[in-house]
mmCIF file of C-alpha atoms in Angstrom:
data_model
loop_
_atom_site.group_PDB
_atom_site.id
_atom_site.type_symbol
_atom_site.label_atom_id
_atom_site.label_comp_id
_atom_site.label_asym_id
_atom_site.label_seq_id
_atom_site.Cartn_x
_atom_site.Cartn_y
_atom_site.Cartn_z
ATOM 1 C CA UNK A 1 95.482 20.165 152.613
ATOM 2 C CA UNK A 2 97.418 21.293 149.646
ATOM 3 C CA UNK A 3 94.111 21.825 147.719
ATOM 4 C CA UNK A 4 92.624 23.730 150.432
ATOM 5 C CA UNK A 5 95.896 25.832 150.225
ATOM 6 C CA UNK A 6 95.063 26.357 146.667
ATOM 7 C CA UNK A 7 91.633 27.490 147.389
ATOM 8 C CA UNK A 8 92.581 29.717 149.872
ATOM 9 C CA UNK A 9 95.159 31.239 147.217
ATOM 10 C CA UNK A 10 92.477 31.526 144.694
ATOM 11 C CA UNK A 11 89.915 33.320 146.877
ATOM 12 C CA UNK A 12 92.304 35.576 148.032
ATOM 13 C CA UNK A 13 93.789 36.666 144.617
ATOM 14 C CA UNK A 14 90.341 36.747 143.363
ATOM 15 C CA UNK A 15 89.422 39.096 146.680
ATOM 16 C CA UNK A 16 92.486 41.338 145.067
ATOM 17 C CA UNK A 17 90.298 41.906 142.002
ATOM 18 C CA UNK A 18 88.883 45.502 141.456
ATOM 19 C CA UNK A 19 84.918 45.861 140.778
ATOM 20 C CA UNK A 20 85.681 47.586 137.775
ATOM 21 C CA UNK A 21 86.812 45.579 134.933
ATOM 22 C CA UNK A 22 86.033 47.976 131.820
ATOM 23 C CA UNK A 23 89.415 48.184 131.503
ATOM 24 C CA UNK A 24 90.136 44.650 131.036
ATOM 25 C CA UNK A 25 91.166 42.880 127.791
ATOM 26 C CA UNK A 26 93.872 42.546 125.720
ATOM 27 C CA UNK A 27 95.246 46.231 124.315
ATOM 28 C CA UNK A 28 95.227 46.203 120.456
ATOM 29 C CA UNK A 29 97.646 48.116 119.005
ATOM 30 C CA UNK A 30 97.587 49.991 116.143
ATOM 31 C CA UNK A 31 99.816 53.227 115.349
ATOM 32 C CA UNK A 32 103.150 54.809 116.353
ATOM 33 C CA UNK A 33 105.286 57.551 115.600
ATOM 34 C CA UNK A 34 106.938 60.485 116.372
ATOM 35 C CA UNK A 35 105.448 62.822 118.752
ATOM 36 C CA UNK A 36 106.863 65.519 116.215
ATOM 37 C CA UNK A 37 105.105 64.294 113.133
ATOM 38 C CA UNK A 38 101.394 63.623 115.494
ATOM 39 C CA UNK A 39 101.993 67.215 116.324
ATOM 40 C CA UNK A 40 102.390 68.590 112.949
ATOM 41 C CA UNK A 41 99.183 66.633 111.824
ATOM 42 C CA UNK A 42 97.647 67.576 114.459
ATOM 43 C CA UNK A 43 98.166 71.618 114.768
ATOM 44 C CA UNK A 44 97.512 71.590 110.518
ATOM 45 C CA UNK A 45 94.236 70.045 111.394
ATOM 46 C CA UNK A 46 92.997 70.984 114.691
ATOM 47 C CA UNK A 47 92.123 75.058 114.845
ATOM 48 C CA UNK A 48 90.231 74.678 117.650
ATOM 49 C CA UNK A 49 90.503 72.541 120.680
ATOM 50 C CA UNK A 50 86.956 71.368 121.003
ATOM 51 C CA UNK A 51 84.893 68.475 121.101
ATOM 52 C CA UNK A 52 83.009 69.391 117.916
ATOM 53 C CA UNK A 53 86.689 69.142 116.423
ATOM 54 C CA UNK A 54 87.810 66.321 117.787
ATOM 55 C CA UNK A 55 84.314 64.685 116.581
ATOM 56 C CA UNK A 56 84.488 65.928 113.146
ATOM 57 C CA UNK A 57 88.290 64.542 112.665
ATOM 58 C CA UNK A 58 87.629 61.457 114.626
ATOM 59 C CA UNK A 59 84.845 60.392 111.832
ATOM 60 C CA UNK A 60 87.835 60.866 108.895
ATOM 61 C CA UNK A 61 90.397 58.752 107.422
ATOM 62 C CA UNK A 62 93.673 61.078 106.776
ATOM 63 C CA UNK A 63 95.305 59.958 103.554
ATOM 64 C CA UNK A 64 99.011 61.151 103.375
ATOM 65 C CA UNK A 65 100.856 61.540 100.254
ATOM 66 C CA UNK A 66 104.128 62.661 99.497
ATOM 67 C CA UNK A 67 104.302 66.264 97.889
ATOM 68 C CA UNK A 68 107.600 68.096 96.558
ATOM 69 C CA UNK A 69 107.001 70.482 99.812
ATOM 70 C CA UNK A 70 106.461 67.802 102.399
ATOM 71 C CA UNK A 71 103.534 65.628 102.636
ATOM 72 C CA UNK A 72 100.013 66.316 101.696
ATOM 73 C CA UNK A 73 96.956 64.983 104.820
ATOM 74 C CA UNK A 74 93.479 65.099 103.194
ATOM 75 C CA UNK A 75 90.388 64.247 104.338
ATOM 76 C CA UNK A 76 86.802 63.817 103.436
ATOM 77 C CA UNK A 77 86.017 66.839 105.711
ATOM 78 C CA UNK A 78 89.191 68.935 105.995
ATOM 79 C CA UNK A 79 91.032 70.872 103.202
ATOM 80 C CA UNK A 80 94.193 69.623 101.996
ATOM 81 C CA UNK A 81 97.298 70.524 104.608
ATOM 82 C CA UNK A 82 101.051 70.442 103.613
ATOM 83 C CA UNK A 83 102.986 69.289 106.646
ATOM 84 C CA UNK A 84 106.715 69.256 106.588
ATOM 85 C CA UNK A 85 108.136 65.722 105.879
ATOM 86 C CA UNK A 86 107.752 63.354 108.323
ATOM 87 C CA UNK A 87 110.351 62.446 110.978
ATOM 88 C CA UNK A 88 113.390 59.794 110.010
ATOM 89 C CA UNK A 89 113.275 58.876 113.404
ATOM 90 C CA UNK A 90 111.546 55.927 112.979
ATOM 91 C CA UNK A 91 113.440 53.831 115.681
ATOM 92 C CA UNK A 92 111.420 55.542 117.701
ATOM 93 C CA UNK A 93 108.846 52.796 117.051
ATOM 94 C CA UNK A 94 111.588 50.152 116.418
ATOM 95 C CA UNK A 95 110.315 48.083 119.757
ATOM 96 C CA UNK A 96 107.042 48.331 120.109
ATOM 97 C CA UNK A 97 104.585 46.432 119.563
ATOM 98 C CA UNK A 98 102.459 48.063 116.608
ATOM 99 C CA UNK A 99 100.651 47.392 113.296
ATOM 100 C CA UNK A 100 101.876 50.807 111.654
ATOM 101 C CA UNK A 101 104.300 53.002 111.667
ATOM 102 C CA UNK A 102 103.693 56.231 111.117
ATOM 103 C CA UNK A 103 106.639 57.237 108.148
ATOM 104 C CA UNK A 104 105.137 53.982 106.569
ATOM 105 C CA UNK A 105 101.390 54.901 106.415
ATOM 106 C CA UNK A 106 99.398 56.227 103.992
ATOM 107 C CA UNK A 107 95.942 56.681 105.928
ATOM 108 C CA UNK A 108 95.691 57.801 109.564
ATOM 109 C CA UNK A 109 92.405 57.304 112.031
ATOM 110 C CA UNK A 110 91.302 60.982 112.188
ATOM 111 C CA UNK A 111 90.292 59.283 115.595
ATOM 112 C CA UNK A 112 94.046 59.274 116.626
ATOM 113 C CA UNK A 113 94.738 62.835 115.714
ATOM 114 C CA UNK A 114 92.098 63.997 117.560
ATOM 115 C CA UNK A 115 93.140 61.889 120.748
ATOM 116 C CA UNK A 116 96.245 63.194 119.936
ATOM 117 C CA UNK A 117 94.894 66.953 120.150
ATOM 118 C CA UNK A 118 92.831 65.903 123.516
ATOM 119 C CA UNK A 119 95.751 64.491 125.202
ATOM 120 C CA UNK A 120 98.381 67.562 124.455
ATOM 121 C CA UNK A 121 95.392 70.128 125.242
ATOM 122 C CA UNK A 122 94.856 68.026 128.873
ATOM 123 C CA UNK A 123 98.642 68.046 129.446
ATOM 124 C CA UNK A 124 98.989 71.546 129.067
ATOM 125 C CA UNK A 125 96.874 72.084 132.232
ATOM 126 C CA UNK A 126 97.897 68.828 134.276
ATOM 127 C CA UNK A 127 101.616 68.326 133.735
ATOM 128 C CA UNK A 128 102.493 64.201 134.373
ATOM 129 C CA UNK A 129 103.281 64.096 137.802
ATOM 130 C CA UNK A 130 106.472 61.673 137.562
ATOM 131 C CA UNK A 131 108.970 62.246 134.847
ATOM 132 C CA UNK A 132 107.406 63.911 131.798
ATOM 133 C CA UNK A 133 108.261 62.588 127.963
ATOM 134 C CA UNK A 134 109.682 65.295 126.123
ATOM 135 C CA UNK A 135 107.034 65.576 123.372
ATOM 136 C CA UNK A 136 108.592 67.839 121.630
ATOM 137 C CA UNK A 137 111.266 65.804 120.611
ATOM 138 C CA UNK A 138 111.506 63.977 117.587
ATOM 139 C CA UNK A 139 113.051 60.474 119.209
ATOM 140 C CA UNK A 140 109.968 60.700 121.560
ATOM 141 C CA UNK A 141 107.196 58.199 120.232
ATOM 142 C CA UNK A 142 103.492 58.300 120.786
ATOM 143 C CA UNK A 143 101.435 54.879 120.348
ATOM 144 C CA UNK A 144 97.931 53.943 120.185
ATOM 145 C CA UNK A 145 96.158 51.345 121.718
ATOM 146 C CA UNK A 146 92.534 49.971 122.097
ATOM 147 C CA UNK A 147 90.951 48.327 124.847
ATOM 148 C CA UNK A 148 87.692 47.681 125.061
ATOM 149 C CA UNK A 149 85.716 51.025 123.536
ATOM 150 C CA UNK A 150 88.617 52.920 124.883
ATOM 151 C CA UNK A 151 91.784 54.606 123.500
ATOM 152 C CA UNK A 152 94.795 55.073 124.783
ATOM 153 C CA UNK A 153 97.664 57.030 124.140
ATOM 154 C CA UNK A 154 100.934 56.202 125.120
ATOM 155 C CA UNK A 155 103.907 58.554 125.144
ATOM 156 C CA UNK A 156 107.420 57.655 125.865
ATOM 157 C CA UNK A 157 111.255 59.216 125.840
ATOM 158 C CA UNK A 158 113.516 57.205 123.780
ATOM 159 C CA UNK A 159 115.280 54.490 125.319
ATOM 160 C CA UNK A 160 118.593 56.137 125.118
ATOM 161 C CA UNK A 161 117.322 58.548 127.704
ATOM 162 C CA UNK A 162 117.138 55.458 130.022
ATOM 163 C CA UNK A 163 120.434 54.425 131.893
ATOM 164 C CA UNK A 164 121.288 51.030 130.680
ATOM 165 C CA UNK A 165 121.614 48.881 133.946
ATOM 166 C CA UNK A 166 118.116 50.672 135.716
ATOM 167 C CA UNK A 167 114.729 48.952 136.323
ATOM 168 C CA UNK A 168 112.692 52.063 135.448
ATOM 169 C CA UNK A 169 109.477 53.339 134.364
ATOM 170 C CA UNK A 170 111.674 56.241 131.849
ATOM 171 C CA UNK A 171 110.083 58.930 130.682
ATOM 172 C CA UNK A 172 106.575 56.943 129.898
ATOM 173 C CA UNK A 173 102.876 58.854 129.892
ATOM 174 C CA UNK A 174 99.567 56.900 129.379
ATOM 175 C CA UNK A 175 96.406 58.399 128.805
ATOM 176 C CA UNK A 176 92.648 56.423 128.215
ATOM 177 C CA UNK A 177 90.960 58.961 125.597
ATOM 178 C CA UNK A 178 87.013 58.301 125.727
ATOM 179 C CA UNK A 179 86.422 58.470 121.549
ATOM 180 C CA UNK A 180 82.998 59.872 122.775
ATOM 181 C CA UNK A 181 83.570 62.649 124.987
ATOM 182 C CA UNK A 182 87.567 63.254 124.086
ATOM 183 C CA UNK A 183 87.472 62.918 128.256
ATOM 184 C CA UNK A 184 91.682 62.466 128.686
ATOM 185 C CA UNK A 185 92.321 60.089 132.181
ATOM 186 C CA UNK A 186 96.049 59.833 133.049
ATOM 187 C CA UNK A 187 97.329 56.647 134.580
ATOM 188 C CA UNK A 188 100.425 54.547 135.644
ATOM 189 C CA UNK A 189 100.652 51.818 133.426
ATOM 190 C CA UNK A 190 104.338 50.962 134.500
ATOM 191 C CA UNK A 191 105.126 47.640 134.916
ATOM 192 C CA UNK A 192 107.415 47.793 136.965
ATOM 193 C CA UNK A 193 107.466 48.052 140.847
ATOM 194 C CA UNK A 194 106.981 51.116 142.459
ATOM 195 C CA UNK A 195 104.358 53.501 143.717
ATOM 196 C CA UNK A 196 102.052 55.396 142.183
ATOM 197 C CA UNK A 197 102.353 59.477 142.159
ATOM 198 C CA UNK A 198 99.492 60.639 144.101
ATOM 199 C CA UNK A 199 96.289 61.318 141.997
ATOM 200 C CA UNK A 200 97.398 58.813 139.364
ATOM 201 C CA UNK A 201 95.655 55.461 139.174
ATOM 202 C CA UNK A 202 96.661 52.424 137.681
ATOM 203 C CA UNK A 203 94.854 50.915 134.837
ATOM 204 C CA UNK A 204 92.609 49.603 136.395
ATOM 205 C CA UNK A 205 91.717 52.247 138.691
ATOM 206 C CA UNK A 206 90.170 54.460 136.200
ATOM 207 C CA UNK A 207 86.129 54.948 136.599
ATOM 208 C CA UNK A 208 83.983 53.354 133.798
ATOM 209 C CA UNK B 1 113.159 32.381 140.543
ATOM 210 C CA UNK B 2 112.264 28.616 142.093
ATOM 211 C CA UNK B 3 114.126 29.086 145.163
ATOM 212 C CA UNK B 4 113.033 32.420 145.246
ATOM 213 C CA UNK B 5 109.337 31.634 144.972
ATOM 214 C CA UNK B 6 109.861 29.110 147.582
ATOM 215 C CA UNK B 7 111.557 31.627 149.917
ATOM 216 C CA UNK B 8 110.045 34.944 149.950
ATOM 217 C CA UNK B 9 106.668 34.073 147.106
ATOM 218 C CA UNK B 10 105.862 37.973 148.939
ATOM 219 C CA UNK B 11 107.682 39.454 146.194
ATOM 220 C CA UNK B 12 105.662 38.308 143.375
ATOM 221 C CA UNK B 13 102.734 40.553 145.273
ATOM 222 C CA UNK B 14 104.807 43.516 146.096
ATOM 223 C CA UNK B 15 103.388 46.402 147.455
ATOM 224 C CA UNK B 16 106.684 47.728 148.856
ATOM 225 C CA UNK B 17 107.769 49.107 145.396
ATOM 226 C CA UNK B 18 110.913 46.387 145.570
ATOM 227 C CA UNK B 19 112.018 44.005 142.913
ATOM 228 C CA UNK B 20 114.349 41.023 142.930
ATOM 229 C CA UNK B 21 116.957 40.490 140.525
ATOM 230 C CA UNK B 22 119.950 38.837 139.188
ATOM 231 C CA UNK B 23 122.765 38.122 136.634
ATOM 232 C CA UNK B 24 123.115 34.846 134.427
ATOM 233 C CA UNK B 25 126.832 34.000 133.754
ATOM 234 C CA UNK B 26 127.976 31.038 131.498
ATOM 235 C CA UNK B 27 131.399 29.550 131.735
ATOM 236 C CA UNK B 28 133.781 30.329 129.006
ATOM 237 C CA UNK B 29 130.771 30.772 126.551
ATOM 238 C CA UNK B 30 129.615 27.089 127.672
ATOM 239 C CA UNK B 31 125.586 26.570 126.290
ATOM 240 C CA UNK B 32 125.178 24.189 129.638
ATOM 241 C CA UNK B 33 127.144 25.544 132.077
ATOM 242 C CA UNK B 34 125.493 28.407 133.809
ATOM 243 C CA UNK B 35 125.340 30.175 137.176
ATOM 244 C CA UNK B 36 123.422 33.178 138.674
ATOM 245 C CA UNK B 37 123.653 35.605 141.619
ATOM 246 C CA UNK B 38 120.977 37.426 143.500
ATOM 247 C CA UNK B 39 118.781 37.470 145.101
ATOM 248 C CA UNK B 40 119.287 41.047 145.069
ATOM 249 C CA UNK B 41 116.490 43.399 145.879
ATOM 250 C CA UNK B 42 116.022 46.729 145.207
ATOM 251 C CA UNK B 43 113.409 49.547 146.034
ATOM 252 C CA UNK B 44 111.636 51.808 143.472
ATOM 253 C CA UNK B 45 111.555 55.103 144.116
ATOM 254 C CA UNK B 46 108.194 57.086 143.446
ATOM 255 C CA UNK B 47 109.426 58.172 139.938
ATOM 256 C CA UNK B 48 109.624 54.208 139.614
ATOM 257 C CA UNK B 49 113.540 54.308 138.890
ATOM 258 C CA UNK B 50 116.269 52.465 140.134
ATOM 259 C CA UNK B 51 119.442 52.088 139.231
ATOM 260 C CA UNK B 52 121.204 48.622 139.536
ATOM 261 C CA UNK B 53 124.850 47.585 139.392
ATOM 262 C CA UNK B 54 125.877 45.933 136.423
ATOM 263 C CA UNK B 55 126.977 41.960 136.637
ATOM 264 C CA UNK B 56 129.912 40.594 138.514
ATOM 265 C CA UNK B 57 133.137 39.468 137.512
ATOM 266 C CA UNK B 58 134.034 35.940 137.641
ATOM 267 C CA UNK B 59 136.623 34.445 136.377
ATOM 268 C CA UNK B 60 135.770 32.280 133.192
ATOM 269 C CA UNK B 61 132.391 33.198 133.517
ATOM 270 C CA UNK B 62 130.638 35.775 131.209
ATOM 271 C CA UNK B 63 127.075 37.412 132.226
ATOM 272 C CA UNK B 64 124.832 36.309 129.196
ATOM 273 C CA UNK B 65 121.433 37.204 131.103
ATOM 274 C CA UNK B 66 119.457 39.359 133.739
ATOM 275 C CA UNK B 67 116.541 38.418 135.497
ATOM 276 C CA UNK B 68 114.198 39.966 137.966
ATOM 277 C CA UNK B 69 110.914 40.430 139.174
ATOM 278 C CA UNK B 70 107.306 42.215 138.588
ATOM 279 C CA UNK B 71 104.939 42.672 141.444
ATOM 280 C CA UNK B 72 101.130 41.341 140.452
ATOM 281 C CA UNK B 73 99.382 44.302 139.604
ATOM 282 C CA UNK B 74 95.275 44.250 140.416
ATOM 283 C CA UNK B 75 94.966 46.898 138.189
ATOM 284 C CA UNK B 76 96.630 45.329 135.388
ATOM 285 C CA UNK B 77 96.785 41.800 136.014
ATOM 286 C CA UNK B 78 98.007 40.772 132.894
ATOM 287 C CA UNK B 79 101.314 42.242 133.555
ATOM 288 C CA UNK B 80 101.771 43.368 130.142
ATOM 289 C CA UNK B 81 103.344 46.751 129.562
ATOM 290 C CA UNK B 82 101.058 48.991 126.947
ATOM 291 C CA UNK B 83 104.363 50.877 125.832
ATOM 292 C CA UNK B 84 106.394 47.864 124.853
ATOM 293 C CA UNK B 85 102.985 44.764 124.378
ATOM 294 C CA UNK B 86 105.507 42.605 126.305
ATOM 295 C CA UNK B 87 105.722 41.445 129.790
ATOM 296 C CA UNK B 88 108.854 43.677 129.681
ATOM 297 C CA UNK B 89 109.014 47.713 130.943
ATOM 298 C CA UNK B 90 110.844 50.314 128.442
ATOM 299 C CA UNK B 91 113.879 49.953 130.351
ATOM 300 C CA UNK B 92 114.275 46.022 130.138
ATOM 301 C CA UNK B 93 114.125 46.102 126.633
ATOM 302 C CA UNK B 94 116.681 48.895 126.309
ATOM 303 C CA UNK B 95 118.980 47.043 128.762
ATOM 304 C CA UNK B 96 118.881 43.867 126.678
ATOM 305 C CA UNK B 97 119.155 45.756 123.230
ATOM 306 C CA UNK B 98 121.671 47.970 124.698
ATOM 307 C CA UNK B 99 123.597 45.339 126.297
ATOM 308 C CA UNK B 100 122.859 41.781 124.246
ATOM 309 C CA UNK B 101 121.994 40.039 127.962
ATOM 310 C CA UNK B 102 119.007 38.222 127.574
ATOM 311 C CA UNK B 103 116.214 39.209 130.222
ATOM 312 C CA UNK B 104 113.738 37.240 132.101
ATOM 313 C CA UNK B 105 111.038 38.370 134.458
ATOM 314 C CA UNK B 106 108.909 36.746 136.806
ATOM 315 C CA UNK B 107 105.713 37.803 137.399
ATOM 316 C CA UNK B 108 102.602 36.668 138.643
ATOM 317 C CA UNK B 109 99.752 37.040 136.365
ATOM 318 C CA UNK B 110 96.783 36.144 134.160
ATOM 319 C CA UNK B 111 96.934 35.386 130.561
ATOM 320 C CA UNK B 112 93.002 35.657 130.311
ATOM 321 C CA UNK B 113 90.825 38.179 128.737
ATOM 322 C CA UNK B 114 88.648 39.101 130.759
ATOM 323 C CA UNK B 115 90.390 38.683 133.784
ATOM 324 C CA UNK B 116 90.576 35.082 134.643
ATOM 325 C CA UNK B 117 90.319 34.227 138.753
ATOM 326 C CA UNK B 118 93.757 32.079 138.510
ATOM 327 C CA UNK B 119 96.764 33.745 138.617
ATOM 328 C CA UNK B 120 100.254 31.606 138.051
ATOM 329 C CA UNK B 121 103.261 33.165 138.446
ATOM 330 C CA UNK B 122 105.254 32.512 135.563
ATOM 331 C CA UNK B 123 108.585 33.554 134.001
ATOM 332 C CA UNK B 124 109.122 35.536 130.439
ATOM 333 C CA UNK B 125 112.206 36.041 128.155
ATOM 334 C CA UNK B 126 113.403 38.334 126.011
ATOM 335 C CA UNK B 127 115.450 38.830 123.489
ATOM 336 C CA UNK B 128 114.927 41.945 121.397
ATOM 337 C CA UNK B 129 112.454 42.975 119.149
ATOM 338 C CA UNK B 130 108.591 43.333 119.778
ATOM 339 C CA UNK B 131 107.297 39.990 121.363
ATOM 340 C CA UNK B 132 108.264 38.042 124.633
ATOM 341 C CA UNK B 133 108.597 34.358 124.900
ATOM 342 C CA UNK B 134 106.326 32.383 127.928
ATOM 343 C CA UNK B 135 109.203 29.993 129.617
ATOM 344 C CA UNK B 136 106.832 28.458 132.017
ATOM 345 C CA UNK B 137 105.469 28.524 134.909
ATOM 346 C CA UNK B 138 108.043 29.470 137.957
ATOM 347 C CA UNK B 139 109.189 25.840 139.396
ATOM 348 C CA UNK B 140 108.115 23.630 136.326
ATOM 349 C CA UNK B 141 111.707 23.190 135.201
ATOM 350 C CA UNK B 142 113.967 25.545 133.558
ATOM 351 C CA UNK B 143 114.720 27.880 135.880
#
């Protein structure tokens, strides 16, 4: 009887799985940094928000070097640009699983910057339907994750912006970026129990 | 969590935006004498926010931990938050980092990739940093 119950439970759970498992897989963490720093790099390199611009940037690796007036960003495909010193708000990534923090990085994948530019362009006309992350603040973190063939861009408010005794999705925005077409799909990645905002699917609800 | 799983297993597969929670207390700093309260239940709003009361006051007892549940998600069956990289949300980790309370979460999840077909109800702990710890299956002791 116990075995039958277990079988029923497994079958029941199996029935819950979405047919689309394109997003399945463990997230591979990569870079994390302040939103204003990514914006500075993006604004300096992305002169036109077009797929051609994103693609050319996506195939480069950016070198960051200290300069007397700021940080020099150089690559094989773009002229060198100078951006302000990176934010000292390294604490924005303190509790984030990541393999590199931007303030310590000497190289940055061009794909990350291209994806960030695609996301910031997208969110200008498609406001985050829940509490948005204050992307203009240095304390706001931007993280990149890879799952399968997609790049995920997560923009999150500083923890201090959240009440201490809360079970909350906070001000966190989740985007999936197709690295070939730069199609941006927002989704609700919060693990707390809550109702998704209309038109905001969960991770597995995104189309292939 | 084990009692909750016996009395209200649906909470781990909740579709009504509800979570259960409670606090864990130590008697006079003891490492062996504990008590917990709850389960209390709370509904999160559409924006995904719910304020919960702080720990209760019991004479001679000090809050050392907090536990709560997350629902099983068909769209994120591993239950791992992309933001934190753990089974805990940013607000969960913020609570621990702000108060020092060890956070426990009970969640029905899968652990393999691609998705396996045998979700289990497990519990995890978070004490700070960038990783969490699998404590075991709910009901298999220790909780």
